[in-house]
Tab-separated table of C-alpha atoms in Angstrom:
chain	number	residue	atom	x	y	z
A	603	UNK	CA	3.261	49.120	-42.735
A	604	UNK	CA	2.984	51.794	-45.405
A	605	UNK	CA	5.067	54.904	-45.031
A	606	UNK	CA	2.900	57.622	-46.583
A	607	UNK	CA	5.012	60.564	-47.718
A	608	UNK	CA	1.996	62.751	-48.370
A	609	UNK	CA	2.381	65.787	-46.118
A	610	UNK	CA	0.686	69.151	-45.970
A	611	UNK	CA	3.758	71.275	-46.598
A	612	UNK	CA	2.408	74.848	-46.599
A	613	UNK	CA	5.295	76.300	-48.536
A	614	UNK	CA	2.951	78.659	-50.315
A	615	UNK	CA	1.424	78.408	-53.755
A	616	UNK	CA	2.702	81.744	-55.021
A	617	UNK	CA	5.239	81.899	-57.851
A	618	UNK	CA	8.824	82.386	-56.814
A	619	UNK	CA	9.382	79.444	-54.477
A	620	UNK	CA	13.075	78.461	-54.454
A	621	UNK	CA	14.553	75.107	-53.333
A	622	UNK	CA	17.803	74.894	-51.392
A	623	UNK	CA	19.021	71.305	-51.693
A	624	UNK	CA	21.410	69.784	-49.142
A	625	UNK	CA	22.666	66.314	-48.274
A	626	UNK	CA	25.146	64.549	-46.011
A	627	UNK	CA	26.608	61.125	-45.366
A	628	UNK	CA	24.996	61.130	-41.912
A	629	UNK	CA	22.237	63.023	-40.146
A	630	UNK	CA	24.851	64.942	-38.165
A	631	UNK	CA	26.688	65.712	-41.382
A	632	UNK	CA	23.503	67.090	-42.953
A	633	UNK	CA	22.875	69.353	-39.954
A	634	UNK	CA	26.515	70.453	-40.036
A	635	UNK	CA	26.255	71.370	-43.705
A	636	UNK	CA	23.181	73.466	-42.937
A	637	UNK	CA	25.071	75.144	-40.083
A	638	UNK	CA	28.060	75.980	-42.296
A	639	UNK	CA	25.813	77.416	-44.990
A	640	UNK	CA	23.911	79.429	-42.406
A	641	UNK	CA	27.146	80.836	-40.983
A	642	UNK	CA	28.362	81.834	-44.438
A	643	UNK	CA	25.083	83.514	-45.336
A	644	UNK	CA	24.951	85.330	-41.997
A	645	UNK	CA	28.391	86.866	-42.595
A	646	UNK	CA	28.661	90.452	-43.775
A	647	UNK	CA	30.438	89.403	-46.958
A	648	UNK	CA	27.457	87.286	-48.036
A	649	UNK	CA	24.759	89.910	-47.622
A	650	UNK	CA	24.679	90.805	-51.292
A	651	UNK	CA	24.714	87.170	-52.361
A	652	UNK	CA	21.792	86.390	-50.109
A	653	UNK	CA	19.675	88.973	-51.879
A	654	UNK	CA	19.591	86.516	-54.797
A	655	UNK	CA	18.178	83.403	-53.141
A	656	UNK	CA	17.946	81.635	-56.500
A	657	UNK	CA	21.692	82.034	-56.998
A	658	UNK	CA	22.304	80.369	-53.632
A	659	UNK	CA	20.047	77.499	-54.678
A	660	UNK	CA	21.779	77.186	-58.034
A	661	UNK	CA	25.188	77.050	-56.347
A	662	UNK	CA	24.060	74.344	-53.935
A	663	UNK	CA	22.843	72.178	-56.805
A	664	UNK	CA	26.029	72.772	-58.802
A	665	UNK	CA	28.426	71.668	-56.051
A	666	UNK	CA	26.305	69.294	-53.981
A	667	UNK	CA	26.266	65.484	-54.188
A	668	UNK	CA	23.147	63.468	-53.494
A	669	UNK	CA	24.235	61.687	-50.328
A	670	UNK	CA	22.123	59.368	-48.209
A	671	UNK	CA	20.734	61.975	-45.781
A	672	UNK	CA	18.858	64.637	-47.697
A	673	UNK	CA	16.880	67.804	-47.126
A	674	UNK	CA	15.238	70.511	-49.223
A	675	UNK	CA	14.455	73.924	-47.762
A	676	UNK	CA	11.673	75.731	-49.628
A	677	UNK	CA	10.896	79.419	-49.505
A	678	UNK	CA	9.846	82.494	-51.451
A	679	UNK	CA	12.325	84.904	-49.885
A	680	UNK	CA	15.455	85.071	-47.726
A	681	UNK	CA	13.464	85.148	-44.473
A	682	UNK	CA	11.588	81.930	-45.174
A	683	UNK	CA	14.681	80.161	-46.479
A	684	UNK	CA	16.920	81.206	-43.583
A	685	UNK	CA	14.265	80.219	-41.059
A	686	UNK	CA	14.048	76.758	-42.608
A	687	UNK	CA	17.817	76.450	-42.872
A	688	UNK	CA	18.227	77.387	-39.204
A	689	UNK	CA	15.662	74.757	-38.175
A	690	UNK	CA	17.549	72.130	-40.207
A	691	UNK	CA	20.869	73.127	-38.670
A	692	UNK	CA	19.376	72.742	-35.180
A	693	UNK	CA	17.760	69.394	-35.988
A	694	UNK	CA	14.272	70.844	-35.663
A	695	UNK	CA	11.294	70.245	-37.928
A	696	UNK	CA	9.878	73.095	-40.001
A	697	UNK	CA	6.892	73.392	-42.300
A	698	UNK	CA	9.064	74.391	-45.252
A	699	UNK	CA	11.763	71.730	-44.795
A	700	UNK	CA	11.452	68.253	-46.318
A	701	UNK	CA	14.047	65.795	-45.072
A	702	UNK	CA	14.655	62.081	-45.084
A	703	UNK	CA	17.059	59.242	-45.619
A	704	UNK	CA	17.349	57.778	-49.091
A	705	UNK	CA	17.533	53.976	-49.077
A	706	UNK	CA	20.742	52.483	-50.395
A	707	UNK	CA	20.226	50.864	-53.777
A	708	UNK	CA	22.325	47.983	-54.995
A	709	UNK	CA	22.311	49.549	-58.459
A	710	UNK	CA	20.561	52.376	-60.197
A	711	UNK	CA	18.249	54.971	-58.781
A	712	UNK	CA	14.752	54.614	-57.412
A	713	UNK	CA	12.055	55.559	-59.902
A	714	UNK	CA	8.381	55.991	-59.012
A	715	UNK	CA	5.285	54.436	-60.495
A	716	UNK	CA	3.175	57.154	-62.125
A	717	UNK	CA	-0.443	56.718	-61.033
A	718	UNK	CA	-3.282	58.371	-62.981
A	719	UNK	CA	-6.733	58.447	-61.333
A	720	UNK	CA	-10.087	58.725	-63.068
A	721	UNK	CA	-12.713	61.416	-62.697
A	722	UNK	CA	-13.032	63.278	-59.395
A	723	UNK	CA	-9.726	65.078	-58.876
A	724	UNK	CA	-10.828	68.364	-60.436
A	725	UNK	CA	-11.127	71.712	-58.653
A	726	UNK	CA	-11.669	75.197	-60.008
A	727	UNK	CA	-8.392	76.940	-60.774
A	728	UNK	CA	-6.287	73.787	-60.461
A	729	UNK	CA	-3.996	74.680	-63.389
A	730	UNK	CA	-3.876	78.465	-63.241
A	731	UNK	CA	-0.709	78.902	-61.168
A	732	UNK	CA	1.280	76.365	-63.154
A	733	UNK	CA	0.101	77.877	-66.428
A	734	UNK	CA	1.539	81.188	-65.234
A	735	UNK	CA	4.771	79.909	-63.665
A	736	UNK	CA	5.864	76.723	-65.484
A	737	UNK	CA	6.857	76.913	-69.153
A	738	UNK	CA	6.921	73.092	-69.365
A	739	UNK	CA	3.404	72.727	-67.983
A	740	UNK	CA	2.011	75.557	-70.116
A	741	UNK	CA	3.539	74.152	-73.309
A	742	UNK	CA	2.121	70.707	-72.512
A	743	UNK	CA	-1.363	72.177	-72.059
A	744	UNK	CA	-0.994	73.880	-75.441
A	745	UNK	CA	0.040	70.543	-76.993
A	746	UNK	CA	-3.060	68.906	-75.501
A	747	UNK	CA	-5.240	71.743	-76.758
A	748	UNK	CA	-3.972	71.220	-80.300
A	749	UNK	CA	-4.573	67.462	-80.072
A	750	UNK	CA	-8.093	67.909	-78.657
A	751	UNK	CA	-9.161	70.718	-80.981
A	752	UNK	CA	-10.451	68.499	-83.841
A	753	UNK	CA	-12.848	66.836	-81.373
A	754	UNK	CA	-14.094	69.607	-79.024
A	755	UNK	CA	-15.655	73.025	-79.562
A	756	UNK	CA	-14.138	74.761	-76.520
A	757	UNK	CA	-10.696	76.023	-75.529
A	758	UNK	CA	-8.817	73.904	-73.003
A	759	UNK	CA	-6.872	76.808	-71.546
A	760	UNK	CA	-9.985	78.993	-71.323
A	761	UNK	CA	-11.796	76.253	-69.379
A	762	UNK	CA	-8.826	75.842	-67.041
A	763	UNK	CA	-8.716	79.594	-66.445
A	764	UNK	CA	-12.479	79.830	-65.943
A	765	UNK	CA	-13.009	82.346	-68.736
A	766	UNK	CA	-16.672	83.494	-68.770
A	767	UNK	CA	-18.764	81.677	-71.333
A	768	UNK	CA	-16.733	78.465	-71.229
A	769	UNK	CA	-18.495	75.164	-70.498
A	770	UNK	CA	-18.396	74.057	-66.842
A	771	UNK	CA	-16.234	71.319	-65.370
A	772	UNK	CA	-19.303	69.374	-64.232
A	773	UNK	CA	-19.975	68.237	-67.810
A	774	UNK	CA	-18.455	64.825	-68.444
A	775	UNK	CA	-17.485	65.725	-72.014
A	776	UNK	CA	-15.489	68.642	-70.612
A	777	UNK	CA	-14.036	67.382	-67.341
A	778	UNK	CA	-12.579	64.157	-68.725
A	779	UNK	CA	-10.506	65.774	-71.517
A	780	UNK	CA	-9.492	68.515	-69.061
A	781	UNK	CA	-8.296	65.997	-66.462
A	782	UNK	CA	-6.509	64.019	-69.173
A	783	UNK	CA	-4.587	67.174	-70.100
A	784	UNK	CA	-3.921	68.059	-66.471
A	785	UNK	CA	-2.483	64.638	-65.597
A	786	UNK	CA	-0.425	64.383	-68.770
A	787	UNK	CA	1.070	67.830	-68.188
A	788	UNK	CA	1.942	67.025	-64.569
A	789	UNK	CA	3.716	63.870	-65.777
A	790	UNK	CA	5.705	65.997	-68.243
A	791	UNK	CA	6.576	68.367	-65.410
A	792	UNK	CA	7.977	65.480	-63.345
A	793	UNK	CA	9.968	64.304	-66.354
A	794	UNK	CA	11.381	67.783	-66.959
A	795	UNK	CA	13.142	67.394	-63.581
A	796	UNK	CA	14.630	64.061	-64.642
A	797	UNK	CA	12.057	61.890	-62.880
A	798	UNK	CA	11.120	59.038	-65.211
A	799	UNK	CA	8.425	56.479	-64.361
A	800	UNK	CA	9.383	52.929	-63.440
A	801	UNK	CA	5.873	51.918	-64.544
A	802	UNK	CA	2.504	53.477	-65.317
A	803	UNK	CA	-0.987	52.580	-64.101
A	804	UNK	CA	-4.302	54.328	-64.662
A	805	UNK	CA	-7.780	54.143	-63.174
A	806	UNK	CA	-10.633	54.122	-65.729
A	807	UNK	CA	-10.039	57.167	-67.972
A	808	UNK	CA	-6.633	57.511	-66.301
A	809	UNK	CA	-5.526	54.498	-68.340
A	810	UNK	CA	-5.607	56.656	-71.463
A	811	UNK	CA	-3.047	59.014	-69.917
A	812	UNK	CA	-1.015	56.085	-68.610
A	813	UNK	CA	-0.903	54.542	-72.084
A	814	UNK	CA	0.383	57.774	-73.606
A	815	UNK	CA	2.944	58.414	-70.853
A	816	UNK	CA	4.182	54.820	-71.182
A	817	UNK	CA	4.707	55.406	-74.908
A	818	UNK	CA	1.929	53.154	-76.221
A	819	UNK	CA	-0.354	55.820	-77.699
A	820	UNK	CA	0.458	58.983	-79.585
A	821	UNK	CA	-0.920	62.199	-78.138
A	822	UNK	CA	-3.321	62.429	-81.083
A	823	UNK	CA	-4.706	58.912	-80.505
A	824	UNK	CA	-5.008	59.434	-76.761
A	825	UNK	CA	-6.737	62.802	-77.166
A	826	UNK	CA	-9.205	61.394	-79.669
A	827	UNK	CA	-10.118	58.490	-77.379
A	828	UNK	CA	-10.624	60.624	-74.274
A	829	UNK	CA	-12.637	63.303	-76.107
A	830	UNK	CA	-14.944	60.988	-78.052
A	831	UNK	CA	-15.290	58.548	-75.133
A	832	UNK	CA	-16.481	61.360	-72.871
A	833	UNK	CA	-18.940	62.572	-75.531
A	834	UNK	CA	-20.328	59.049	-75.866
A	835	UNK	CA	-20.989	58.990	-72.118
A	836	UNK	CA	-23.418	61.899	-72.580
A	837	UNK	CA	-25.816	59.403	-74.167
A	838	UNK	CA	-26.243	57.542	-70.870
A	839	UNK	CA	-26.232	60.577	-68.570
A	840	UNK	CA	-29.253	60.962	-66.309
A	841	UNK	CA	-29.829	57.214	-66.017
A	842	UNK	CA	-27.378	56.156	-63.362
A	843	UNK	CA	-25.141	56.937	-60.412
A	844	UNK	CA	-21.878	55.788	-58.904
A	845	UNK	CA	-21.267	55.303	-55.186
A	846	UNK	CA	-18.068	54.540	-53.274
A	847	UNK	CA	-18.418	52.225	-50.276
A	848	UNK	CA	-15.833	51.673	-47.533
A	849	UNK	CA	-16.368	47.993	-46.832
A	850	UNK	CA	-14.787	44.647	-47.765
A	851	UNK	CA	-15.527	43.603	-51.341
A	852	UNK	CA	-17.168	40.324	-50.312
A	853	UNK	CA	-19.631	42.145	-48.090
A	854	UNK	CA	-20.529	44.667	-50.786
A	855	UNK	CA	-21.016	41.958	-53.415
A	856	UNK	CA	-23.253	39.985	-51.064
A	857	UNK	CA	-25.463	43.034	-50.527
A	858	UNK	CA	-25.623	43.708	-54.273
A	859	UNK	CA	-27.290	40.324	-54.857
A	860	UNK	CA	-30.646	41.953	-54.097
A	861	UNK	CA	-30.148	44.293	-57.084
A	862	UNK	CA	-28.639	41.797	-59.516
A	863	UNK	CA	-28.557	43.309	-62.999
A	864	UNK	CA	-29.427	46.819	-61.828
A	865	UNK	CA	-26.222	47.435	-59.841
A	866	UNK	CA	-22.695	46.121	-60.213
A	867	UNK	CA	-19.185	46.613	-58.869
A	868	UNK	CA	-17.655	49.373	-60.973
A	869	UNK	CA	-14.210	49.496	-59.369
A	870	UNK	CA	-12.166	47.757	-56.694
A	871	UNK	CA	-9.720	50.359	-55.400
A	872	UNK	CA	-8.555	48.470	-52.329
A	873	UNK	CA	-9.521	45.602	-50.017
A	874	UNK	CA	-12.228	47.776	-48.458
A	875	UNK	CA	-12.773	50.522	-51.042
A	876	UNK	CA	-15.400	49.587	-53.621
A	877	UNK	CA	-17.299	51.683	-56.170
A	878	UNK	CA	-20.792	50.588	-57.206
A	879	UNK	CA	-22.522	51.663	-60.402
A	880	UNK	CA	-26.017	51.292	-61.856
A	881	UNK	CA	-29.624	52.464	-62.108
A	882	UNK	CA	-30.605	55.570	-60.157
A	883	UNK	CA	-33.654	54.013	-58.449
A	884	UNK	CA	-31.742	50.903	-57.429
A	885	UNK	CA	-28.881	53.029	-56.112
A	886	UNK	CA	-31.300	54.947	-53.879
A	887	UNK	CA	-32.478	51.643	-52.370
A	888	UNK	CA	-28.901	50.403	-52.001
A	889	UNK	CA	-27.901	53.651	-50.301
A	890	UNK	CA	-30.713	53.193	-47.791
A	891	UNK	CA	-29.492	49.659	-47.072
A	892	UNK	CA	-25.969	50.934	-46.514
A	893	UNK	CA	-27.286	53.625	-44.188
A	894	UNK	CA	-29.210	51.052	-42.168
A	895	UNK	CA	-26.038	48.969	-41.888
A	896	UNK	CA	-24.083	52.091	-40.805
A	897	UNK	CA	-21.633	51.665	-43.685
A	898	UNK	CA	-19.672	54.695	-44.873
A	899	UNK	CA	-20.313	55.674	-48.470
A	900	UNK	CA	-20.451	58.722	-50.744
A	901	UNK	CA	-21.815	59.482	-54.162
A	902	UNK	CA	-19.298	60.416	-56.817
A	903	UNK	CA	-19.848	64.161	-57.224
A	904	UNK	CA	-21.038	65.383	-60.597
A	905	UNK	CA	-21.548	61.863	-61.964
A	906	UNK	CA	-25.037	61.093	-63.279
A	907	UNK	CA	-24.075	58.106	-65.409
A	908	UNK	CA	-23.175	54.492	-64.645
A	909	UNK	CA	-19.753	53.749	-66.090
A	910	UNK	CA	-18.442	50.207	-65.700
A	911	UNK	CA	-21.975	48.839	-65.710
A	912	UNK	CA	-24.417	47.267	-68.174
A	913	UNK	CA	-25.388	50.780	-69.293
A	914	UNK	CA	-22.117	50.972	-71.227
A	915	UNK	CA	-23.214	48.126	-73.496
A	916	UNK	CA	-25.488	50.637	-75.234
A	917	UNK	CA	-22.321	52.453	-76.324
A	918	UNK	CA	-20.380	49.418	-77.538
A	919	UNK	CA	-20.463	50.159	-81.274
A	920	UNK	CA	-19.652	53.827	-80.702
A	921	UNK	CA	-16.710	53.026	-78.450
A	922	UNK	CA	-15.305	50.455	-80.858
A	923	UNK	CA	-15.604	52.884	-83.764
A	924	UNK	CA	-13.918	55.815	-81.988
A	925	UNK	CA	-10.867	53.717	-81.160
A	926	UNK	CA	-10.765	51.747	-84.403
A	927	UNK	CA	-7.981	53.875	-85.909
A	928	UNK	CA	-5.792	53.646	-82.807
A	929	UNK	CA	-2.340	52.225	-83.474
A	930	UNK	CA	-0.815	51.185	-80.133
A	931	UNK	CA	2.843	50.228	-79.985
A	932	UNK	CA	4.846	48.209	-77.491
A	933	UNK	CA	6.188	50.614	-74.870
A	934	UNK	CA	9.438	50.612	-72.951
A	935	UNK	CA	7.758	51.785	-69.727
A	936	UNK	CA	5.921	48.863	-68.062
A	937	UNK	CA	2.128	49.280	-68.239
A	938	UNK	CA	-0.048	47.712	-65.544
A	939	UNK	CA	-3.611	47.247	-66.775
A	940	UNK	CA	-6.630	47.905	-64.562
A	941	UNK	CA	-8.729	45.964	-67.069
A	942	UNK	CA	-6.763	42.738	-66.500
A	943	UNK	CA	-5.198	43.586	-63.126
A	944	UNK	CA	-1.682	42.762	-64.302
A	945	UNK	CA	1.179	43.952	-66.475
A	946	UNK	CA	0.444	43.645	-70.185
A	947	UNK	CA	2.172	44.505	-73.439
A	948	UNK	CA	0.830	47.787	-74.734
A	949	UNK	CA	0.410	46.702	-78.338
A	950	UNK	CA	-2.696	44.951	-76.948
A	951	UNK	CA	-4.430	48.320	-76.362
A	952	UNK	CA	-6.740	48.035	-79.364
A	953	UNK	CA	-10.343	49.221	-79.785
A	954	UNK	CA	-11.763	46.235	-77.886
A	955	UNK	CA	-9.476	47.021	-74.955
A	956	UNK	CA	-10.800	50.576	-74.714
A	957	UNK	CA	-14.382	49.286	-74.769
A	958	UNK	CA	-13.588	46.899	-71.923
A	959	UNK	CA	-11.848	49.762	-70.100
A	960	UNK	CA	-15.234	51.511	-69.765
A	961	UNK	CA	-17.499	48.440	-69.476
A	962	UNK	CA	-15.677	46.140	-67.074
A	963	UNK	CA	-14.855	46.511	-63.394
A	964	UNK	CA	-11.759	48.635	-62.777
A	965	UNK	CA	-9.287	46.214	-61.195
A	966	UNK	CA	-7.112	48.905	-59.678
A	967	UNK	CA	-6.445	46.924	-56.500
A	968	UNK	CA	-5.189	43.933	-58.498
A	969	UNK	CA	-2.923	46.156	-60.588
A	970	UNK	CA	-1.419	47.826	-57.498
A	971	UNK	CA	-0.983	44.430	-55.892
A	972	UNK	CA	0.903	43.243	-58.988
A	973	UNK	CA	3.099	46.349	-58.894
A	974	UNK	CA	3.950	45.812	-55.227
A	975	UNK	CA	4.684	42.135	-55.789
A	976	UNK	CA	6.998	43.085	-58.650
A	977	UNK	CA	9.018	45.184	-56.229
A	978	UNK	CA	7.722	48.714	-56.810
A	979	UNK	CA	7.873	50.725	-53.596
A	980	UNK	CA	7.299	54.350	-54.625
A	981	UNK	CA	4.065	55.691	-56.148
A	982	UNK	CA	3.353	59.239	-57.360
A	983	UNK	CA	-0.231	60.233	-58.101
A	984	UNK	CA	-0.006	62.622	-61.061
A	985	UNK	CA	-3.197	64.576	-60.472
A	986	UNK	CA	-4.677	67.808	-59.167
A	987	UNK	CA	-5.291	66.118	-55.816
A	988	UNK	CA	-4.768	62.568	-54.486
A	989	UNK	CA	-7.807	60.273	-54.394
A	990	UNK	CA	-6.380	56.738	-54.516
A	991	UNK	CA	-4.082	56.770	-51.475
A	992	UNK	CA	-6.370	54.995	-49.001
A	993	UNK	CA	-6.907	51.961	-51.195
A	994	UNK	CA	-3.231	51.763	-52.120
A	995	UNK	CA	-2.185	51.924	-48.478
A	996	UNK	CA	-4.577	49.103	-47.612
A	997	UNK	CA	-3.237	46.928	-50.431
A	998	UNK	CA	0.397	47.346	-49.426
A	999	UNK	CA	-0.448	46.797	-45.757
A	1000	UNK	CA	-2.355	43.639	-46.650
A	1001	UNK	CA	0.741	42.328	-48.430
A	1002	UNK	CA	2.923	43.166	-45.436
A	1003	UNK	CA	5.145	45.356	-47.580
A	1004	UNK	CA	6.436	48.905	-47.371
A	1005	UNK	CA	5.739	51.658	-49.879
A	1006	UNK	CA	5.861	55.432	-50.155
A	1007	UNK	CA	2.731	57.093	-51.550
A	1008	UNK	CA	2.984	60.664	-52.759
A	1009	UNK	CA	0.749	63.357	-54.190
A	1010	UNK	CA	1.683	65.920	-56.829
A	1011	UNK	CA	-0.798	68.749	-56.253
A	1012	UNK	CA	-3.477	69.209	-53.609
A	1013	UNK	CA	-6.891	70.801	-53.517
A	1014	UNK	CA	-6.407	74.595	-53.557
A	1015	UNK	CA	-2.626	74.145	-53.626
A	1016	UNK	CA	-1.555	73.895	-57.239
A	1017	UNK	CA	1.506	76.048	-57.863
A	1018	UNK	CA	5.236	75.467	-58.176
A	1019	UNK	CA	5.577	75.703	-54.401
A	1020	UNK	CA	3.431	72.596	-53.987
A	1021	UNK	CA	5.163	70.850	-56.898
A	1022	UNK	CA	8.606	71.528	-55.403
A	1023	UNK	CA	7.369	70.028	-52.125
A	1024	UNK	CA	6.313	66.880	-53.996
A	1025	UNK	CA	9.608	66.802	-55.852
A	1026	UNK	CA	11.451	67.187	-52.543
A	1027	UNK	CA	9.493	64.268	-51.047
A	1028	UNK	CA	10.604	62.068	-53.921
A	1029	UNK	CA	14.204	63.276	-53.662
A	1030	UNK	CA	14.570	62.472	-49.968
A	1031	UNK	CA	13.173	58.997	-50.714
A	1032	UNK	CA	16.038	58.332	-53.124
A	1033	UNK	CA	14.652	59.489	-56.474
A	1034	UNK	CA	17.229	61.126	-58.728
A	1035	UNK	CA	16.028	64.691	-59.340
A	1036	UNK	CA	17.608	67.139	-61.760
A	1037	UNK	CA	17.295	70.244	-59.605
A	1038	UNK	CA	19.014	72.423	-62.194
A	1039	UNK	CA	15.632	72.655	-63.960
A	1040	UNK	CA	14.434	74.805	-61.047
A	1041	UNK	CA	16.930	77.521	-61.954
A	1042	UNK	CA	16.687	77.640	-65.740
């Protein structure tokens, strides 16, 4: 069974959230540590210290060891933090307390797989809070803006902030570079807290981010590919649609036989999560057939083109040309390809690879299966909201393995409070986190 660590931890999205990090050699020891801290902070002599909740957090990180039983109390002020600390001391659950038992490793620390989805994770305002509260995130967005600027006519930060007059996120040549920048900057934020990826995997355009994060592509090469690739897609807009179907792949493929050539499997995200792509008229007929069969499905919002279908063949020369100057190198971070469905060496990411990335079926399920079979047990979706969890859960369950699946941000919850909750989830699962970065 899969142990999903994704939780709605309503710690608040406002700036100023502070983590108090505790651990113990046993569950009782963890509760006892919380009790001792609570008693000290409740004493008259600690009243002045408690006024600076960040100083308490900094002290805990400075003197604390990362033992097996772990907890992080999150709060924006002394009231929230003391309430969470009291719940931990009493062995009670609380919305602003993340706790767990880190598995014992024979050697080394657990590191997560960084997962980068394709289009569809965007929401208005998704970067605003982090731009205002995280220097690392803001600097990364500025780096992306500089790398994109030779290829786009709009300001990345202005689009993210919704400045009047900026192009909308529903344009493919805008949303894809924006999401590229968002995912890359979230990965840098994880790394700024000492969390390095054990491997990287990307879905469709997410592979471009994954290749850069793995070390295969320079930021300039990656930005050029994502910007010009998205502009090329404008040439086939208005001709197609993409539809996700919750049904076994064999069943979906059998139904598609009636529209051979007009529709095709665009992506396999799990054993029963399939995306179909193709002509608009044929998709309308296919949708009616799915409705008659009472099969759950939904159209990809804001997508009026058929990626990963025969339509992309019209763009072949353009796609090969835009990636012709790319100089991939062999990376140290393992890269799992959703073009081949397996781990590959990243010096293979040439122009032909990036054409196949947009033309062929996205073999995300095969890539996740390969990751699980290679022993990876912790996955972090570096995105504005998680969209690949269901398929990943199904894959791991099918293999009879255990894995922890985590989100970074969530829809309408995109500040440091949410990021600290994600960081805390990884920490209690055994990931080595450099919490001192929270107090710099």
